[in-house]
Backbone atoms as SQL, in Angstrom:
CREATE TABLE atoms (id INTEGER PRIMARY KEY, chain TEXT, resi INTEGER, resn TEXT, atom TEXT, x REAL, y REAL, z REAL);
INSERT INTO atoms VALUES
  (1, 'A', 1, 'UNK', 'N', 138.094, -197.185, 46.757),
  (2, 'A', 1, 'UNK', 'CA', 138.488, -197.263, 45.363),
  (3, 'A', 1, 'UNK', 'C', 137.276, -197.054, 44.477),
  (4, 'A', 2, 'UNK', 'N', 137.558, -196.742, 43.222),
  (5, 'A', 2, 'UNK', 'CA', 136.520, -196.529, 42.231),
  (6, 'A', 2, 'UNK', 'C', 136.840, -197.431, 41.036),
  (7, 'A', 3, 'UNK', 'N', 135.858, -198.183, 40.590),
  (8, 'A', 3, 'UNK', 'CA', 136.053, -199.051, 39.427),
  (9, 'A', 3, 'UNK', 'C', 135.919, -198.207, 38.166),
  (10, 'A', 4, 'UNK', 'N', 136.999, -198.128, 37.398),
  (11, 'A', 4, 'UNK', 'CA', 136.978, -197.443, 36.105),
  (12, 'A', 4, 'UNK', 'C', 136.542, -198.425, 35.030),
  (13, 'A', 5, 'UNK', 'N', 137.098, -199.650, 35.108),
  (14, 'A', 5, 'UNK', 'CA', 136.759, -200.710, 34.160),
  (15, 'A', 5, 'UNK', 'C', 136.823, -202.039, 34.911),
  (16, 'A', 6, 'UNK', 'N', 135.760, -202.818, 34.824),
  (17, 'A', 6, 'UNK', 'CA', 135.744, -204.147, 35.451),
  (18, 'A', 6, 'UNK', 'C', 136.211, -205.171, 34.425),
  (19, 'A', 7, 'UNK', 'N', 137.225, -205.928, 34.797),
  (20, 'A', 7, 'UNK', 'CA', 137.766, -206.934, 33.886),
  (21, 'A', 7, 'UNK', 'C', 137.049, -208.260, 34.011),
  (22, 'A', 8, 'UNK', 'N', 137.241, -209.140, 33.023),
  (23, 'A', 8, 'UNK', 'CA', 136.573, -210.433, 32.997),
  (24, 'A', 8, 'UNK', 'C', 137.361, -211.568, 33.658),
  (25, 'A', 9, 'UNK', 'N', 138.609, -211.304, 34.058),
  (26, 'A', 9, 'UNK', 'CA', 139.488, -212.378, 34.525),
  (27, 'A', 9, 'UNK', 'C', 139.305, -212.748, 35.978),
  (28, 'A', 10, 'UNK', 'N', 140.181, -213.630, 36.438),
  (29, 'A', 10, 'UNK', 'CA', 140.127, -214.043, 37.840),
  (30, 'A', 10, 'UNK', 'C', 140.878, -213.051, 38.720),
  (31, 'A', 11, 'UNK', 'N', 140.629, -213.117, 40.017),
  (32, 'A', 11, 'UNK', 'CA', 141.268, -212.230, 40.984),
  (33, 'A', 11, 'UNK', 'C', 142.528, -212.903, 41.531),
  (34, 'A', 12, 'UNK', 'N', 143.608, -212.145, 41.709),
  (35, 'A', 12, 'UNK', 'CA', 144.848, -212.743, 42.221),
  (36, 'A', 12, 'UNK', 'C', 144.786, -212.978, 43.728),
  (37, 'A', 13, 'UNK', 'N', 145.629, -213.879, 44.159),
  (38, 'A', 13, 'UNK', 'CA', 145.843, -214.122, 45.586),
  (39, 'A', 13, 'UNK', 'C', 147.034, -213.289, 46.042),
  (40, 'A', 14, 'UNK', 'N', 147.220, -213.153, 47.329),
  (41, 'A', 14, 'UNK', 'CA', 148.323, -212.372, 47.871),
  (42, 'A', 14, 'UNK', 'C', 149.697, -212.864, 47.446),
  (43, 'A', 15, 'UNK', 'N', 149.807, -214.154, 47.164),
  (44, 'A', 15, 'UNK', 'CA', 151.103, -214.729, 46.797),
  (45, 'A', 15, 'UNK', 'C', 151.364, -214.732, 45.296),
  (46, 'A', 16, 'UNK', 'N', 150.393, -214.298, 44.502),
  (47, 'A', 16, 'UNK', 'CA', 150.535, -214.304, 43.048),
  (48, 'A', 16, 'UNK', 'C', 151.444, -213.179, 42.556),
  (49, 'A', 17, 'UNK', 'N', 152.134, -213.459, 41.464),
  (50, 'A', 17, 'UNK', 'CA', 152.920, -212.457, 40.753),
  (51, 'A', 17, 'UNK', 'C', 152.000, -211.835, 39.713),
  (52, 'A', 18, 'UNK', 'N', 151.869, -210.509, 39.739),
  (53, 'A', 18, 'UNK', 'CA', 150.971, -209.815, 38.822),
  (54, 'A', 18, 'UNK', 'C', 151.747, -208.821, 37.976),
  (55, 'A', 19, 'UNK', 'N', 151.165, -208.463, 36.858),
  (56, 'A', 19, 'UNK', 'CA', 151.719, -207.431, 35.991),
  (57, 'A', 19, 'UNK', 'C', 150.693, -206.298, 35.938),
  (58, 'A', 20, 'UNK', 'N', 151.161, -205.099, 36.243),
  (59, 'A', 20, 'UNK', 'CA', 150.269, -203.941, 36.341),
  (60, 'A', 20, 'UNK', 'C', 150.849, -202.724, 35.639),
  (61, 'A', 21, 'UNK', 'N', 149.941, -201.874, 35.193),
  (62, 'A', 21, 'UNK', 'CA', 150.291, -200.528, 34.739),
  (63, 'A', 21, 'UNK', 'C', 149.662, -199.576, 35.747),
  (64, 'A', 22, 'UNK', 'N', 150.352, -198.480, 36.050),
  (65, 'A', 22, 'UNK', 'CA', 149.806, -197.564, 37.044),
  (66, 'A', 22, 'UNK', 'C', 150.308, -196.141, 36.843),
  (67, 'A', 23, 'UNK', 'N', 149.583, -195.239, 37.464),
  (68, 'A', 23, 'UNK', 'CA', 149.938, -193.821, 37.493),
  (69, 'A', 23, 'UNK', 'C', 149.621, -193.333, 38.897),
  (70, 'A', 24, 'UNK', 'N', 150.615, -192.754, 39.572),
  (71, 'A', 24, 'UNK', 'CA', 150.443, -192.227, 40.924),
  (72, 'A', 24, 'UNK', 'C', 150.430, -190.715, 40.887),
  (73, 'A', 25, 'UNK', 'N', 149.436, -190.111, 41.537),
  (74, 'A', 25, 'UNK', 'CA', 149.356, -188.660, 41.594),
  (75, 'A', 25, 'UNK', 'C', 149.053, -188.211, 43.020),
  (76, 'A', 26, 'UNK', 'N', 149.306, -186.941, 43.251),
  (77, 'A', 26, 'UNK', 'CA', 148.849, -186.304, 44.474),
  (78, 'A', 26, 'UNK', 'C', 147.374, -185.974, 44.273),
  (79, 'A', 27, 'UNK', 'N', 146.689, -185.537, 45.316),
  (80, 'A', 27, 'UNK', 'CA', 145.273, -185.214, 45.183),
  (81, 'A', 27, 'UNK', 'C', 145.033, -184.029, 44.248),
  (82, 'A', 28, 'UNK', 'N', 146.051, -183.209, 44.008),
  (83, 'A', 28, 'UNK', 'CA', 145.897, -182.082, 43.077),
  (84, 'A', 28, 'UNK', 'C', 146.176, -182.487, 41.623),
  (85, 'A', 29, 'UNK', 'N', 146.473, -183.767, 41.389),
  (86, 'A', 29, 'UNK', 'CA', 146.713, -184.263, 40.035),
  (87, 'A', 29, 'UNK', 'C', 148.163, -184.308, 39.606),
  (88, 'A', 30, 'UNK', 'N', 149.086, -183.804, 40.423),
  (89, 'A', 30, 'UNK', 'CA', 150.510, -183.838, 40.098),
  (90, 'A', 30, 'UNK', 'C', 150.998, -185.285, 40.081),
  (91, 'A', 31, 'UNK', 'N', 151.552, -185.730, 38.949),
  (92, 'A', 31, 'UNK', 'CA', 152.047, -187.101, 38.851),
  (93, 'A', 31, 'UNK', 'C', 153.370, -187.239, 39.596),
  (94, 'A', 32, 'UNK', 'N', 153.488, -188.305, 40.394),
  (95, 'A', 32, 'UNK', 'CA', 154.718, -188.548, 41.153),
  (96, 'A', 32, 'UNK', 'C', 155.428, -189.829, 40.722),
  (97, 'A', 33, 'UNK', 'N', 154.717, -190.712, 40.038),
  (98, 'A', 33, 'UNK', 'CA', 155.333, -191.958, 39.562),
  (99, 'A', 33, 'UNK', 'C', 154.364, -192.639, 38.609),
  (100, 'A', 34, 'UNK', 'N', 154.878, -193.638, 37.906),
  (101, 'A', 34, 'UNK', 'CA', 154.018, -194.400, 37.015),
  (102, 'A', 34, 'UNK', 'C', 154.829, -195.254, 36.075),
  (103, 'A', 35, 'UNK', 'N', 154.148, -196.201, 35.461),
  (104, 'A', 35, 'UNK', 'CA', 154.796, -197.043, 34.464),
  (105, 'A', 35, 'UNK', 'C', 154.734, -196.335, 33.117),
  (106, 'A', 36, 'UNK', 'N', 155.680, -196.675, 32.265),
  (107, 'A', 36, 'UNK', 'CA', 155.686, -196.128, 30.910),
  (108, 'A', 36, 'UNK', 'C', 154.747, -196.957, 30.041),
  (109, 'A', 37, 'UNK', 'N', 154.189, -196.322, 29.016),
  (110, 'A', 37, 'UNK', 'CA', 153.307, -197.004, 28.074),
  (111, 'A', 37, 'UNK', 'C', 154.010, -198.245, 27.518),
  (112, 'A', 38, 'UNK', 'N', 153.357, -199.388, 27.626),
  (113, 'A', 38, 'UNK', 'CA', 153.906, -200.633, 27.100),
  (114, 'A', 38, 'UNK', 'C', 154.972, -201.276, 27.960),
  (115, 'A', 39, 'UNK', 'N', 155.259, -200.696, 29.141),
  (116, 'A', 39, 'UNK', 'CA', 156.273, -201.254, 30.034),
  (117, 'A', 39, 'UNK', 'C', 155.691, -201.415, 31.435),
  (118, 'A', 40, 'UNK', 'N', 154.814, -202.418, 31.624),
  (119, 'A', 40, 'UNK', 'CA', 154.211, -202.614, 32.942),
  (120, 'A', 40, 'UNK', 'C', 155.227, -203.093, 33.974),
  (121, 'A', 41, 'UNK', 'N', 154.815, -203.067, 35.204),
  (122, 'A', 41, 'UNK', 'CA', 155.645, -203.499, 36.327),
  (123, 'A', 41, 'UNK', 'C', 155.109, -204.837, 36.824),
  (124, 'A', 42, 'UNK', 'N', 155.992, -205.718, 37.263),
  (125, 'A', 42, 'UNK', 'CA', 155.591, -207.013, 37.814),
  (126, 'A', 42, 'UNK', 'C', 156.055, -207.104, 39.262),
  (127, 'A', 43, 'UNK', 'N', 155.179, -207.614, 40.113),
  (128, 'A', 43, 'UNK', 'CA', 155.498, -207.779, 41.530),
  (129, 'A', 43, 'UNK', 'C', 154.497, -208.741, 42.158),
  (130, 'A', 44, 'UNK', 'N', 154.875, -209.297, 43.305),
  (131, 'A', 44, 'UNK', 'CA', 153.944, -210.132, 44.054),
  (132, 'A', 44, 'UNK', 'C', 152.947, -209.220, 44.759),
  (133, 'A', 45, 'UNK', 'N', 151.698, -209.646, 44.794),
  (134, 'A', 45, 'UNK', 'CA', 150.647, -208.835, 45.413),
  (135, 'A', 45, 'UNK', 'C', 151.030, -208.451, 46.838),
  (136, 'A', 46, 'UNK', 'N', 151.532, -209.410, 47.616),
  (137, 'A', 46, 'UNK', 'CA', 151.867, -209.119, 49.017),
  (138, 'A', 46, 'UNK', 'C', 153.173, -208.345, 49.183),
  (139, 'A', 47, 'UNK', 'N', 153.796, -207.943, 48.063),
  (140, 'A', 47, 'UNK', 'CA', 155.000, -207.110, 48.098),
  (141, 'A', 47, 'UNK', 'C', 154.832, -205.922, 47.147),
  (142, 'A', 48, 'UNK', 'N', 153.593, -205.474, 46.979),
  (143, 'A', 48, 'UNK', 'CA', 153.307, -204.359, 46.071),
  (144, 'A', 48, 'UNK', 'C', 154.071, -203.109, 46.493),
  (145, 'A', 49, 'UNK', 'N', 154.475, -202.268, 45.513),
  (146, 'A', 49, 'UNK', 'CA', 155.239, -201.061, 45.832),
  (147, 'A', 49, 'UNK', 'C', 154.501, -200.099, 46.773),
  (148, 'A', 50, 'UNK', 'N', 153.183, -200.092, 46.722),
  (149, 'A', 50, 'UNK', 'CA', 152.352, -199.303, 47.634),
  (150, 'A', 50, 'UNK', 'C', 151.570, -200.317, 48.457),
  (151, 'A', 51, 'UNK', 'N', 151.751, -200.320, 49.767),
  (152, 'A', 51, 'UNK', 'CA', 151.104, -201.370, 50.567),
  (153, 'A', 51, 'UNK', 'C', 149.583, -201.331, 50.457),
  (154, 'A', 52, 'UNK', 'N', 148.987, -200.169, 50.195),
  (155, 'A', 52, 'UNK', 'CA', 147.544, -200.082, 50.005),
  (156, 'A', 52, 'UNK', 'C', 147.049, -200.902, 48.825),
  (157, 'A', 53, 'UNK', 'N', 147.905, -201.140, 47.847),
  (158, 'A', 53, 'UNK', 'CA', 147.518, -201.965, 46.703),
  (159, 'A', 53, 'UNK', 'C', 147.320, -203.417, 47.084),
  (160, 'A', 54, 'UNK', 'N', 147.989, -203.878, 48.114),
  (161, 'A', 54, 'UNK', 'CA', 147.855, -205.276, 48.523),
  (162, 'A', 54, 'UNK', 'C', 146.403, -205.610, 48.802),
  (163, 'A', 55, 'UNK', 'N', 145.674, -204.676, 49.369),
  (164, 'A', 55, 'UNK', 'CA', 144.276, -204.893, 49.707),
  (165, 'A', 55, 'UNK', 'C', 143.395, -204.877, 48.464),
  (166, 'A', 56, 'UNK', 'N', 143.611, -203.919, 47.594),
  (167, 'A', 56, 'UNK', 'CA', 142.723, -203.735, 46.448),
  (168, 'A', 56, 'UNK', 'C', 143.002, -204.720, 45.311),
  (169, 'A', 57, 'UNK', 'N', 144.237, -205.127, 45.129),
  (170, 'A', 57, 'UNK', 'CA', 144.553, -206.051, 44.031),
  (171, 'A', 57, 'UNK', 'C', 143.797, -207.368, 44.145),
  (172, 'A', 58, 'UNK', 'N', 143.587, -207.839, 45.350),
  (173, 'A', 58, 'UNK', 'CA', 142.859, -209.105, 45.525),
  (174, 'A', 58, 'UNK', 'C', 141.368, -208.949, 45.231),
  (175, 'A', 59, 'UNK', 'N', 140.910, -207.723, 45.017),
  (176, 'A', 59, 'UNK', 'CA', 139.518, -207.453, 44.638),
  (177, 'A', 59, 'UNK', 'C', 139.376, -207.154, 43.149),
  (178, 'A', 60, 'UNK', 'N', 140.501, -207.131, 42.420),
  (179, 'A', 60, 'UNK', 'CA', 140.499, -206.743, 41.008),
  (180, 'A', 60, 'UNK', 'C', 140.586, -207.960, 40.091),
  (181, 'A', 61, 'UNK', 'N', 139.568, -208.211, 39.278),
  (182, 'A', 61, 'UNK', 'CA', 139.714, -209.245, 38.254),
  (183, 'A', 61, 'UNK', 'C', 140.719, -208.779, 37.190),
  (184, 'A', 62, 'UNK', 'N', 141.438, -209.705, 36.594),
  (185, 'A', 62, 'UNK', 'CA', 142.377, -209.367, 35.518),
  (186, 'A', 62, 'UNK', 'C', 141.625, -208.597, 34.433),
  (187, 'A', 63, 'UNK', 'N', 142.254, -207.527, 33.963),
  (188, 'A', 63, 'UNK', 'CA', 141.649, -206.671, 32.957),
  (189, 'A', 63, 'UNK', 'C', 140.961, -205.452, 33.550),
  (190, 'A', 64, 'UNK', 'N', 140.947, -205.357, 34.886),
  (191, 'A', 64, 'UNK', 'CA', 140.300, -204.230, 35.561),
  (192, 'A', 64, 'UNK', 'C', 141.233, -203.041, 35.692),
  (193, 'A', 65, 'UNK', 'N', 140.616, -201.866, 35.797),
  (194, 'A', 65, 'UNK', 'CA', 141.340, -200.636, 36.078),
  (195, 'A', 65, 'UNK', 'C', 140.570, -199.924, 37.181),
  (196, 'A', 66, 'UNK', 'N', 141.269, -199.636, 38.287),
  (197, 'A', 66, 'UNK', 'CA', 140.659, -198.986, 39.443),
  (198, 'A', 66, 'UNK', 'C', 141.382, -197.674, 39.728),
  (199, 'A', 67, 'UNK', 'N', 140.634, -196.716, 40.259),
  (200, 'A', 67, 'UNK', 'CA', 141.225, -195.513, 40.846),
  (201, 'A', 67, 'UNK', 'C', 141.218, -195.760, 42.349),
  (202, 'A', 68, 'UNK', 'N', 142.403, -195.721, 42.938),
  (203, 'A', 68, 'UNK', 'CA', 142.557, -196.081, 44.348),
  (204, 'A', 68, 'UNK', 'C', 143.044, -194.864, 45.124),
  (205, 'A', 69, 'UNK', 'N', 142.316, -194.520, 46.171),
  (206, 'A', 69, 'UNK', 'CA', 142.691, -193.410, 47.048),
  (207, 'A', 69, 'UNK', 'C', 143.403, -194.033, 48.241),
  (208, 'A', 70, 'UNK', 'N', 144.720, -193.883, 48.285),
  (209, 'A', 70, 'UNK', 'CA', 145.545, -194.576, 49.269),
  (210, 'A', 70, 'UNK', 'C', 145.914, -193.620, 50.405),
  (211, 'A', 71, 'UNK', 'N', 145.473, -193.927, 51.633),
  (212, 'A', 71, 'UNK', 'CA', 145.844, -193.068, 52.755),
  (213, 'A', 71, 'UNK', 'C', 147.345, -193.127, 52.998),
  (214, 'A', 72, 'UNK', 'N', 147.854, -192.091, 53.572),
  (215, 'A', 72, 'UNK', 'CA', 149.284, -191.970, 53.841),
  (216, 'A', 72, 'UNK', 'C', 149.863, -193.206, 54.524),
  (217, 'A', 73, 'UNK', 'N', 149.139, -193.736, 55.497),
  (218, 'A', 73, 'UNK', 'CA', 149.646, -194.881, 56.262),
  (219, 'A', 73, 'UNK', 'C', 149.848, -196.120, 55.394),
  (220, 'A', 74, 'UNK', 'N', 149.197, -196.184, 54.227),
  (221, 'A', 74, 'UNK', 'CA', 149.350, -197.317, 53.314),
  (222, 'A', 74, 'UNK', 'C', 150.073, -196.924, 52.032),
  (223, 'A', 75, 'UNK', 'N', 150.672, -195.722, 52.047),
  (224, 'A', 75, 'UNK', 'CA', 151.432, -195.234, 50.888),
  (225, 'A', 75, 'UNK', 'C', 152.859, -194.923, 51.349),
  (226, 'A', 76, 'UNK', 'N', 153.202, -193.631, 51.444),
  (227, 'A', 76, 'UNK', 'CA', 154.573, -193.239, 51.782),
  (228, 'A', 76, 'UNK', 'C', 154.728, -192.752, 53.218),
  (229, 'A', 77, 'UNK', 'N', 153.624, -192.714, 53.983),
  (230, 'A', 77, 'UNK', 'CA', 153.670, -192.446, 55.419),
  (231, 'A', 77, 'UNK', 'C', 154.273, -191.119, 55.824),
  (232, 'A', 78, 'UNK', 'N', 154.840, -191.107, 57.026),
  (233, 'A', 78, 'UNK', 'CA', 155.392, -189.873, 57.594),
  (234, 'A', 78, 'UNK', 'C', 156.678, -189.436, 56.901),
  (235, 'A', 79, 'UNK', 'N', 157.352, -190.362, 56.197),
  (236, 'A', 79, 'UNK', 'CA', 158.585, -189.984, 55.522),
  (237, 'A', 79, 'UNK', 'C', 158.327, -189.335, 54.173),
  (238, 'A', 80, 'UNK', 'N', 157.205, -189.690, 53.496),
  (239, 'A', 80, 'UNK', 'CA', 156.948, -189.151, 52.171),
  (240, 'A', 80, 'UNK', 'C', 158.075, -189.497, 51.206),
  (241, 'A', 81, 'UNK', 'N', 158.197, -188.729, 50.152),
  (242, 'A', 81, 'UNK', 'CA', 159.328, -188.817, 49.226),
  (243, 'A', 81, 'UNK', 'C', 159.833, -187.387, 49.071),
  (244, 'A', 82, 'UNK', 'N', 160.987, -187.070, 49.649),
  (245, 'A', 82, 'UNK', 'CA', 161.486, -185.696, 49.611),
  (246, 'A', 82, 'UNK', 'C', 161.435, -185.089, 48.204),
  (247, 'A', 83, 'UNK', 'N', 160.829, -183.914, 48.124),
  (248, 'A', 83, 'UNK', 'CA', 160.730, -183.202, 46.868),
  (249, 'A', 83, 'UNK', 'C', 159.584, -183.630, 45.973),
  (250, 'A', 84, 'UNK', 'N', 158.894, -184.742, 46.320),
  (251, 'A', 84, 'UNK', 'CA', 157.798, -185.227, 45.465),
  (252, 'A', 84, 'UNK', 'C', 156.506, -185.469, 46.232),
  (253, 'A', 85, 'UNK', 'N', 156.600, -186.116, 47.381),
  (254, 'A', 85, 'UNK', 'CA', 155.410, -186.441, 48.174),
  (255, 'A', 85, 'UNK', 'C', 155.645, -185.964, 49.600),
  (256, 'A', 86, 'UNK', 'N', 154.781, -185.081, 50.071),
  (257, 'A', 86, 'UNK', 'CA', 154.916, -184.555, 51.435),
  (258, 'A', 86, 'UNK', 'C', 154.592, -185.642, 52.459),
  (259, 'A', 87, 'UNK', 'N', 155.123, -185.513, 53.670),
  (260, 'A', 87, 'UNK', 'CA', 154.765, -186.462, 54.726),
  (261, 'A', 87, 'UNK', 'C', 153.244, -186.509, 54.916),
  (262, 'A', 88, 'UNK', 'N', 152.737, -187.690, 55.181),
  (263, 'A', 88, 'UNK', 'CA', 151.316, -187.922, 55.475),
  (264, 'A', 88, 'UNK', 'C', 150.375, -187.522, 54.340),
  (265, 'A', 89, 'UNK', 'N', 150.836, -187.633, 53.093),
  (266, 'A', 89, 'UNK', 'CA', 150.013, -187.231, 51.951),
  (267, 'A', 89, 'UNK', 'C', 149.273, -188.430, 51.341),
  (268, 'A', 90, 'UNK', 'N', 148.002, -188.200, 51.001),
  (269, 'A', 90, 'UNK', 'CA', 147.199, -189.203, 50.308),
  (270, 'A', 90, 'UNK', 'C', 147.693, -189.314, 48.869),
  (271, 'A', 91, 'UNK', 'N', 147.726, -190.535, 48.353),
  (272, 'A', 91, 'UNK', 'CA', 148.144, -190.794, 46.979),
  (273, 'A', 91, 'UNK', 'C', 146.936, -191.339, 46.212),
  (274, 'A', 92, 'UNK', 'N', 146.750, -190.849, 45.005),
  (275, 'A', 92, 'UNK', 'CA', 145.700, -191.359, 44.131),
  (276, 'A', 92, 'UNK', 'C', 146.396, -192.168, 43.044),
  (277, 'A', 93, 'UNK', 'N', 145.947, -193.402, 42.855),
  (278, 'A', 93, 'UNK', 'CA', 146.575, -194.201, 41.808),
  (279, 'A', 93, 'UNK', 'C', 145.530, -194.760, 40.869),
  (280, 'A', 94, 'UNK', 'N', 145.868, -194.778, 39.595),
  (281, 'A', 94, 'UNK', 'CA', 145.093, -195.507, 38.612),
  (282, 'A', 94, 'UNK', 'C', 145.886, -196.781, 38.378),
  (283, 'A', 95, 'UNK', 'N', 145.282, -197.886, 38.752),
  (284, 'A', 95, 'UNK', 'CA', 145.953, -199.178, 38.762),
  (285, 'A', 95, 'UNK', 'C', 145.217, -200.128, 37.830),
  (286, 'A', 96, 'UNK', 'N', 145.946, -200.689, 36.872),
  (287, 'A', 96, 'UNK', 'CA', 145.356, -201.626, 35.928),
  (288, 'A', 96, 'UNK', 'C', 146.027, -202.979, 36.077),
  (289, 'A', 97, 'UNK', 'N', 145.241, -204.006, 36.339),
  (290, 'A', 97, 'UNK', 'CA', 145.751, -205.365, 36.485),
  (291, 'A', 97, 'UNK', 'C', 145.735, -206.029, 35.128),
  (292, 'A', 98, 'UNK', 'N', 146.908, -206.218, 34.539),
  (293, 'A', 98, 'UNK', 'CA', 147.031, -206.739, 33.186),
  (294, 'A', 98, 'UNK', 'C', 147.020, -208.256, 33.133),
  (295, 'A', 99, 'UNK', 'N', 147.726, -208.886, 34.079),
  (296, 'A', 99, 'UNK', 'CA', 147.748, -210.350, 34.090),
  (297, 'A', 99, 'UNK', 'C', 148.299, -210.897, 35.397),
  (298, 'A', 100, 'UNK', 'N', 147.954, -212.151, 35.651),
  (299, 'A', 100, 'UNK', 'CA', 148.563, -212.920, 36.736),
  (300, 'A', 100, 'UNK', 'C', 149.570, -213.817, 36.048),
  (301, 'A', 101, 'UNK', 'N', 150.835, -213.750, 36.486),
  (302, 'A', 101, 'UNK', 'CA', 151.894, -214.524, 35.823),
  (303, 'A', 101, 'UNK', 'C', 152.030, -215.895, 36.459);
């Protein structure tokens, strides 16, 4: 991962409910998913929509924004997402940890 902005807050635990904004792209920059401006997503760290985020979220202080290079095995794997993400494709995400709820 790459730190875009280091936040001042505390780091979440795996069992914490977090609120995040994110943008998922392929390595060529094609966007495949993301939150809308002002409409973040909330989920438990250990049930993150991308399993690769489970590892990085516990390293992110609240207020941080990271660019995360997620290997296929921790993203959409061999199944991919038909028409959007090819099997075994790396996903690049910009992930911002807004708060721990």
